[in-house]
JSON list of C-alpha atoms and ligand atoms in Angstrom, two decimals:
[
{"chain": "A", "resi": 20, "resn": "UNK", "atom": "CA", "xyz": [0.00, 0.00, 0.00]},
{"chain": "A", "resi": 21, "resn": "UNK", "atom": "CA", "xyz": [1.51, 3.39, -0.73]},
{"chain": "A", "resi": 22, "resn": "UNK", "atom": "CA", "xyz": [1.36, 6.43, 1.39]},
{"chain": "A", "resi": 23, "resn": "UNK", "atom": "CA", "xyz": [-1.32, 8.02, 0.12]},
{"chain": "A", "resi": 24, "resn": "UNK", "atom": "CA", "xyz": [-3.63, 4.62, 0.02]},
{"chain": "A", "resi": 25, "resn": "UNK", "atom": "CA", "xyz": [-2.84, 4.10, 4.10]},
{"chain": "A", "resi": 26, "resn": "UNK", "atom": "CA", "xyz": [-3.63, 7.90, 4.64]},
{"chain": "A", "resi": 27, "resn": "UNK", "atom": "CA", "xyz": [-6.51, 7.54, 2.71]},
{"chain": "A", "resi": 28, "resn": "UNK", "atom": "CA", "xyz": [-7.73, 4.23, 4.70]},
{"chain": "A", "resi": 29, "resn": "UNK", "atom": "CA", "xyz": [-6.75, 5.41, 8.15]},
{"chain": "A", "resi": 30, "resn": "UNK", "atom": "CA", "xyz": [-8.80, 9.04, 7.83]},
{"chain": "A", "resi": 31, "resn": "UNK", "atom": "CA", "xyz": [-12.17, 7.03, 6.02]},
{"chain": "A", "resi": 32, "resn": "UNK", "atom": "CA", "xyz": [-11.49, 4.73, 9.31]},
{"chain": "A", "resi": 33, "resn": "UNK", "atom": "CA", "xyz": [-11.44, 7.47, 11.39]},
{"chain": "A", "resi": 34, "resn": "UNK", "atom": "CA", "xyz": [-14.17, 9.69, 10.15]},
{"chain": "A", "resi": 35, "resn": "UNK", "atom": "CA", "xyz": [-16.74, 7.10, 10.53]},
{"chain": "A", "resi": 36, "resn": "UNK", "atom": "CA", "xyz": [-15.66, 5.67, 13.31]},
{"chain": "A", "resi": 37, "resn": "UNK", "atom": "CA", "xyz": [-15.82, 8.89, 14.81]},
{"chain": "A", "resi": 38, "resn": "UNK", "atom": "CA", "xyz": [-19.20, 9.81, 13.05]},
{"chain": "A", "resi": 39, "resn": "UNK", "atom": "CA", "xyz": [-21.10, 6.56, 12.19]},
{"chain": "A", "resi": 40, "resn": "UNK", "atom": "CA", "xyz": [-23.28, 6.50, 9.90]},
{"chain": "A", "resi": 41, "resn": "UNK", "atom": "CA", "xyz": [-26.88, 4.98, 10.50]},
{"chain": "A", "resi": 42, "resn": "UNK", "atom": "CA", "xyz": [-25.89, 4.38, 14.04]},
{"chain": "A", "resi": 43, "resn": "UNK", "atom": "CA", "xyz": [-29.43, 3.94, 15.83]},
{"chain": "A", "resi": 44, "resn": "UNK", "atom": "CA", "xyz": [-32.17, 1.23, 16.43]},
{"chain": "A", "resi": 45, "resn": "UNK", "atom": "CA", "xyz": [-34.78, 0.33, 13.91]},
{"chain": "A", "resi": 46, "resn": "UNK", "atom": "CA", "xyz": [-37.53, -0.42, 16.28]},
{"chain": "A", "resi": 47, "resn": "UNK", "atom": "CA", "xyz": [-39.51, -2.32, 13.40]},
{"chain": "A", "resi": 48, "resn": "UNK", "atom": "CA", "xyz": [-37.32, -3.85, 12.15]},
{"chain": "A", "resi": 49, "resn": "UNK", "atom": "CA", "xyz": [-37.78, -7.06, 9.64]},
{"chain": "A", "resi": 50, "resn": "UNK", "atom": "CA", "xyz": [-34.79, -8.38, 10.11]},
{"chain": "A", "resi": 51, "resn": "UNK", "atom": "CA", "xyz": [-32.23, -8.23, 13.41]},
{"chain": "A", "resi": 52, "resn": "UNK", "atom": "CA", "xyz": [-28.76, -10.31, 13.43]},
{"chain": "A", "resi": 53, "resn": "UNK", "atom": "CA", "xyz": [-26.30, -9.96, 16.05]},
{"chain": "A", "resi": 54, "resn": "UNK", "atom": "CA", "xyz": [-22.70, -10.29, 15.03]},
{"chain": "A", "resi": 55, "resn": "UNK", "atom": "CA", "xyz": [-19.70, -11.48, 17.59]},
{"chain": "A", "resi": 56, "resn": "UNK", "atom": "CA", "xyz": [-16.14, -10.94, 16.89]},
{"chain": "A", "resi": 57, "resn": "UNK", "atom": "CA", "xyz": [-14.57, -12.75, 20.29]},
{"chain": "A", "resi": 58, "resn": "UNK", "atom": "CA", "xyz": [-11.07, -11.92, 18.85]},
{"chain": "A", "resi": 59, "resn": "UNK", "atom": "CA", "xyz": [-11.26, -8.44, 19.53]},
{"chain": "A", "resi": 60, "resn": "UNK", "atom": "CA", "xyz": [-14.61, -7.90, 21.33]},
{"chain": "A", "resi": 61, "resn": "UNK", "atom": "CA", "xyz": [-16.54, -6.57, 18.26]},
{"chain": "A", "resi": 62, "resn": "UNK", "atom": "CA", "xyz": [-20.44, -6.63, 18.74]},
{"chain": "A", "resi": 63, "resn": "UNK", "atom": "CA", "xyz": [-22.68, -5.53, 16.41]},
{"chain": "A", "resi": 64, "resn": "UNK", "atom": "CA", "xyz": [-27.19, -5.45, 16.04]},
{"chain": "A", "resi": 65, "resn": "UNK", "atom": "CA", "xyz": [-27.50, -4.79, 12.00]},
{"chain": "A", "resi": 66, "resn": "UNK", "atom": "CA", "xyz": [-31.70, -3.84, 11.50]},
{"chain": "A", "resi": 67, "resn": "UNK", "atom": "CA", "xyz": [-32.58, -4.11, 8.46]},
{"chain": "A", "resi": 68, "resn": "UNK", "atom": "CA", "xyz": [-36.16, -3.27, 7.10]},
{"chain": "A", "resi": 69, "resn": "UNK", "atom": "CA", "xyz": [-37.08, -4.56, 4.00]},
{"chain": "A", "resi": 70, "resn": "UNK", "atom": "CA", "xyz": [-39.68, -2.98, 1.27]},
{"chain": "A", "resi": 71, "resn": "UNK", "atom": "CA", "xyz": [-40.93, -6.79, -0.85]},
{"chain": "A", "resi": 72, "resn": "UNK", "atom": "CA", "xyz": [-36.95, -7.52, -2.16]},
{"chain": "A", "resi": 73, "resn": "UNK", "atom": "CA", "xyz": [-35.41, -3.89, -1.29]},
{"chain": "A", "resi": 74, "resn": "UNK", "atom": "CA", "xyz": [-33.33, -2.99, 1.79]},
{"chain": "A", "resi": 75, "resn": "UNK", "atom": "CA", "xyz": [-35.42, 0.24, 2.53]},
{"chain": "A", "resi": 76, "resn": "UNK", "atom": "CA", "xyz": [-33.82, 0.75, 5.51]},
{"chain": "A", "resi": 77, "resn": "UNK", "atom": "CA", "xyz": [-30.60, -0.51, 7.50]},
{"chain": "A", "resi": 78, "resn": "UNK", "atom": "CA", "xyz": [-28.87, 0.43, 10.66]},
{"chain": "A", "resi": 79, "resn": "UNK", "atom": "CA", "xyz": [-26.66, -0.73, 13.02]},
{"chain": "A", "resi": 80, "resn": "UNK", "atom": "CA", "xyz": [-26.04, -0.05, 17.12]},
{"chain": "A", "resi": 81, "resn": "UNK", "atom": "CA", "xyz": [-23.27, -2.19, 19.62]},
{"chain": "A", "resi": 82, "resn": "UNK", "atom": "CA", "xyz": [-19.47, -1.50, 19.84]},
{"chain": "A", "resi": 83, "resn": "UNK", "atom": "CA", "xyz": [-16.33, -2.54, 18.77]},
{"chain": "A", "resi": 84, "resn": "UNK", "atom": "CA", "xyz": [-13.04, -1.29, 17.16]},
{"chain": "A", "resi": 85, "resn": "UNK", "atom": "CA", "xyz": [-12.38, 1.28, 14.80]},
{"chain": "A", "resi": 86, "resn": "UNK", "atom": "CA", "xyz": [-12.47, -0.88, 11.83]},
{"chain": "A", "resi": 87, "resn": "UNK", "atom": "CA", "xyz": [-15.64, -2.85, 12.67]},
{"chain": "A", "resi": 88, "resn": "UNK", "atom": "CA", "xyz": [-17.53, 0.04, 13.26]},
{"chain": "A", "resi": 89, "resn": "UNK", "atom": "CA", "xyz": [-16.41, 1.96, 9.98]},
{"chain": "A", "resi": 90, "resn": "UNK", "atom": "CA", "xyz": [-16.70, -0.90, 8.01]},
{"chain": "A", "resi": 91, "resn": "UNK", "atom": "CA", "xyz": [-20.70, -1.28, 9.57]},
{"chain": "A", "resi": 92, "resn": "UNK", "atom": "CA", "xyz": [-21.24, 2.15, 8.55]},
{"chain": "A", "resi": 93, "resn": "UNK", "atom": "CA", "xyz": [-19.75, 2.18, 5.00]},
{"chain": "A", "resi": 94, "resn": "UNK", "atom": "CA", "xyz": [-21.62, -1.06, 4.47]},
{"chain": "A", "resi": 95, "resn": "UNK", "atom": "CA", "xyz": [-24.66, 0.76, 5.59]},
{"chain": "A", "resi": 96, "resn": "UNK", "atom": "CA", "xyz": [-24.74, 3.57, 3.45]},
{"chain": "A", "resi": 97, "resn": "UNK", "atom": "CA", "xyz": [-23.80, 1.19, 0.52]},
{"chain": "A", "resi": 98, "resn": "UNK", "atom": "CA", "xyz": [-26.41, -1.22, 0.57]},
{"chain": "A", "resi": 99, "resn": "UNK", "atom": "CA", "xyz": [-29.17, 0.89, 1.61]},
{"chain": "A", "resi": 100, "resn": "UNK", "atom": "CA", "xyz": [-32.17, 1.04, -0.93]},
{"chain": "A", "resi": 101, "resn": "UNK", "atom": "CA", "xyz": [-30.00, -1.87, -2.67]},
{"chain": "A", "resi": 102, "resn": "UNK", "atom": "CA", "xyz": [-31.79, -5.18, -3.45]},
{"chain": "A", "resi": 103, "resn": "UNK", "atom": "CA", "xyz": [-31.44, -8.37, -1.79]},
{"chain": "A", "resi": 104, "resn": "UNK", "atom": "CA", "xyz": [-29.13, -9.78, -4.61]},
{"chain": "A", "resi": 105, "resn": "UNK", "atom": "CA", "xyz": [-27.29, -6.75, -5.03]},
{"chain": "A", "resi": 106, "resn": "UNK", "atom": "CA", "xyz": [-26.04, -6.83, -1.36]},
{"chain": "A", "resi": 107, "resn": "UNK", "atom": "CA", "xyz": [-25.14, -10.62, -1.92]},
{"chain": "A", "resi": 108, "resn": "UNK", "atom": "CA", "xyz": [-23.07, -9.55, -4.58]},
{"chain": "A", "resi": 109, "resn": "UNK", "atom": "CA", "xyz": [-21.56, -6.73, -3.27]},
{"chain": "A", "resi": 110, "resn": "UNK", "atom": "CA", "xyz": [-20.77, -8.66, -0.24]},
{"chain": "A", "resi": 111, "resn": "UNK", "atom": "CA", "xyz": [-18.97, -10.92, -2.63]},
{"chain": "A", "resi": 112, "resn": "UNK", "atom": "CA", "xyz": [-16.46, -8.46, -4.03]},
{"chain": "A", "resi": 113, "resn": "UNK", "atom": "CA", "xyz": [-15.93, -7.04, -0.82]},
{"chain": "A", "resi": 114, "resn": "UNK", "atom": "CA", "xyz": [-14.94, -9.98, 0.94]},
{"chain": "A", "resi": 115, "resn": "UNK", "atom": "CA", "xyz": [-12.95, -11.17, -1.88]},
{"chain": "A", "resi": 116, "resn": "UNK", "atom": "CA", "xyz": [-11.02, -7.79, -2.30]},
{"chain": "A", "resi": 117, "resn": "UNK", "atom": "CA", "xyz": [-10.37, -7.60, 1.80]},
{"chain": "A", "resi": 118, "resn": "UNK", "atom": "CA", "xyz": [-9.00, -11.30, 2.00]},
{"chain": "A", "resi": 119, "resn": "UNK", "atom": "CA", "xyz": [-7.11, -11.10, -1.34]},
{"chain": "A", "resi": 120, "resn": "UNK", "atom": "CA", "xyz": [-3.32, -11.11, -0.72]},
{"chain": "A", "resi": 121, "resn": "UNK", "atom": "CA", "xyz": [-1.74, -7.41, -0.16]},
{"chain": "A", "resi": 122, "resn": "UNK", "atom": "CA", "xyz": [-1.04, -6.22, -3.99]},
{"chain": "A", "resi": 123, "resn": "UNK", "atom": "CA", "xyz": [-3.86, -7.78, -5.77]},
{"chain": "A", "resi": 124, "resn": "UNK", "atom": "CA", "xyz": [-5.17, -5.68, -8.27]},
{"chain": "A", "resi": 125, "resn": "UNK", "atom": "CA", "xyz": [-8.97, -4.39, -7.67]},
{"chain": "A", "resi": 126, "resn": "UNK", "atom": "CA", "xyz": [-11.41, -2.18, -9.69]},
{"chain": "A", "resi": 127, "resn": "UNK", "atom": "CA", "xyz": [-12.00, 0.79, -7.34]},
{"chain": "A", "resi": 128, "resn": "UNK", "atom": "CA", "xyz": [-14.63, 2.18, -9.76]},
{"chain": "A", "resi": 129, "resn": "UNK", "atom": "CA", "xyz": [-16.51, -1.30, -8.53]},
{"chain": "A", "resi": 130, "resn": "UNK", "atom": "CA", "xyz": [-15.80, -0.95, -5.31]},
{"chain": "A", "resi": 131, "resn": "UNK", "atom": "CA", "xyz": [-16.54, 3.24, -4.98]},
{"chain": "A", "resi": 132, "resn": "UNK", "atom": "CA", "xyz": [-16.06, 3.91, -1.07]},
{"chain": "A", "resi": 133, "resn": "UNK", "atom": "CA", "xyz": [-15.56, 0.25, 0.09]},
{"chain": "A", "resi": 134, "resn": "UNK", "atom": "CA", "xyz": [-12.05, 0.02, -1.88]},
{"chain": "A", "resi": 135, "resn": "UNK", "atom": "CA", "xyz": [-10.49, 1.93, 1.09]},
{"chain": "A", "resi": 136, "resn": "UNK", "atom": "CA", "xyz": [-10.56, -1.67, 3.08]},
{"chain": "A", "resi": 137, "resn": "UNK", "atom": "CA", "xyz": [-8.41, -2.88, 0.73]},
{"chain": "A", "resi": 138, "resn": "UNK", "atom": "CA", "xyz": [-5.98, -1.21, 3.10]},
{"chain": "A", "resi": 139, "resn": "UNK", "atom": "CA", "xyz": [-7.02, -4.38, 5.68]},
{"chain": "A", "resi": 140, "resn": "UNK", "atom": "CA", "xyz": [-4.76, -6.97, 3.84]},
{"chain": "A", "resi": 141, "resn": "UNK", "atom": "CA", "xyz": [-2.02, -5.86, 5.61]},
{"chain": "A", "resi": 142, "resn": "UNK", "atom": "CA", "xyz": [-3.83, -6.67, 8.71]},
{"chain": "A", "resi": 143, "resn": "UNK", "atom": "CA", "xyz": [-4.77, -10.13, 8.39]},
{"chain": "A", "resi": 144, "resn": "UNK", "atom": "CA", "xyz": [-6.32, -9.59, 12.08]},
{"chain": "A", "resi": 145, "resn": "UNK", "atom": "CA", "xyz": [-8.51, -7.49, 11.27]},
{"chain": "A", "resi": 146, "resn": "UNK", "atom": "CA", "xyz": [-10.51, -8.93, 8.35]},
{"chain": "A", "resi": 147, "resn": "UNK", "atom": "CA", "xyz": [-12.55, -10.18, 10.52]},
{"chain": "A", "resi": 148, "resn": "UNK", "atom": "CA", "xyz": [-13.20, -6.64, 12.46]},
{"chain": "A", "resi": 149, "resn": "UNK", "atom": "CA", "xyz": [-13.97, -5.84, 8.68]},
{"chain": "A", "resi": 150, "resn": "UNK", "atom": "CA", "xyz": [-16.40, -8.70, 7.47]},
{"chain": "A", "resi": 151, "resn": "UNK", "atom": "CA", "xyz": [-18.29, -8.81, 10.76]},
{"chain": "A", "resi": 152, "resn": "UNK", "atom": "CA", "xyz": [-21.47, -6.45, 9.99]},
{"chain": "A", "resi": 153, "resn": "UNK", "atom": "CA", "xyz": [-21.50, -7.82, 6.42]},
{"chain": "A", "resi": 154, "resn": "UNK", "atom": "CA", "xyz": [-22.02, -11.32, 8.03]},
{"chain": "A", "resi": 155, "resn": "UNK", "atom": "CA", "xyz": [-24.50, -10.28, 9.76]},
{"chain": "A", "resi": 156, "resn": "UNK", "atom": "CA", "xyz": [-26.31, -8.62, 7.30]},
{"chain": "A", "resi": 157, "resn": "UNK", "atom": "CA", "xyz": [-26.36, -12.03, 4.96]},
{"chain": "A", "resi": 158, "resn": "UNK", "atom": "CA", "xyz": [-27.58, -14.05, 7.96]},
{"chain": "A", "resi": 159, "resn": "UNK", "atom": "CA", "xyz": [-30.47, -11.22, 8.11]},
{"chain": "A", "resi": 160, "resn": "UNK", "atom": "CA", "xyz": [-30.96, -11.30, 4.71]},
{"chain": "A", "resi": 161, "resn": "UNK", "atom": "CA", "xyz": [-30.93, -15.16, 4.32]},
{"chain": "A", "resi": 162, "resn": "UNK", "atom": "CA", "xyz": [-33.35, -14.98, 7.49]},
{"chain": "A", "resi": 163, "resn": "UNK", "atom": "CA", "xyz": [-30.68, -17.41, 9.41]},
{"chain": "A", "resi": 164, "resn": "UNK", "atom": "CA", "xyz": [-30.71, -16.47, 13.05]},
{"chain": "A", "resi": 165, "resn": "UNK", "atom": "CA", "xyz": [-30.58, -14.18, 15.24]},
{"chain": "A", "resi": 166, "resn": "UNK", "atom": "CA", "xyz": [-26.49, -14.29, 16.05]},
{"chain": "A", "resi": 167, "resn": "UNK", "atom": "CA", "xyz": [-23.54, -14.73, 13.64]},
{"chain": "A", "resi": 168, "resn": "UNK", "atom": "CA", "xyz": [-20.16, -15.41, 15.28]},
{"chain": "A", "resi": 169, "resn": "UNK", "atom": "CA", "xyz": [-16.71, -15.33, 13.40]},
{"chain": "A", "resi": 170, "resn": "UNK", "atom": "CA", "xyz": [-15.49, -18.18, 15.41]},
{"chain": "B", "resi": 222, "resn": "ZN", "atom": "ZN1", "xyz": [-12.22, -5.44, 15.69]}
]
């Protein structure tokens, strides 16, 4: 990663760690999955509320490190007013461009705002910090549980 890339990645961290985005309850909620990270204490709720096959609304509320909580509210303002199979696929490229070995080559146009995490494959430890909302956004959308653990 050059300079400007790990600037880049540590100040998108930062910002929205800092100011989350979508950071509340969804009392009426469809859909609520609690995610567990037990190697560093992450803990997300996603809410998701869901208009026939469209994510019309998504949140997220709990605690955790600076990359699982950016990476809960980048996913969040990506895949709201998305469809169900547009957030399955977007999951896909993210989680292949975060556990990709450092140096792969990625389309950032693809990726818009989520290519910043490409910046985590030089923290193997923290991929999971990065996938953990995401994981717990398919098991909402898949309607498989209430809890999704990384371990
Ligand atoms: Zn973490």
């Amino acid at each position: 990663m050059d300079n400007a890339t790990r600037a880049l990645y540590e100040q998108v961290i930062l910002d929205h760690n800092r100011n989350p985005q979508n950071f509340r309850e969804i009392p009426d909620a469809d859909r609520k999955v609690e995610g567990y990270n037990p190697l560093c204490g992450d803990q997300f709720t996603v809410y998701v509320k869901m208009d026939g096959d469209r994510i019309a609304d998504i949140a997220f509320q709990g605690s955790g490190c600076a990359v699982s909580k950016s990476s809960a509210s980048i996913m969040t303002t990506v895949i709201k007013g998305k469809t169900r199979q547009d957030a399955e696929e977007i999951f896909k490229k993210f989680h292949r461009l975060v556990t990709a070995p450092p140096g792969t080559p990625y389309d950032e146009k693809e990726l818009g705002k989520l290519s910043v995490f490409s910046g985590v494959r030089e923290y193997p430890i923290r991929i999971k910090c990065a996938t953990l909302a995401w994981h717990a956004l398919m098991a909402a959308l898949e309607n498989q549980g209430e809890r999704v653990s990384t371990e």
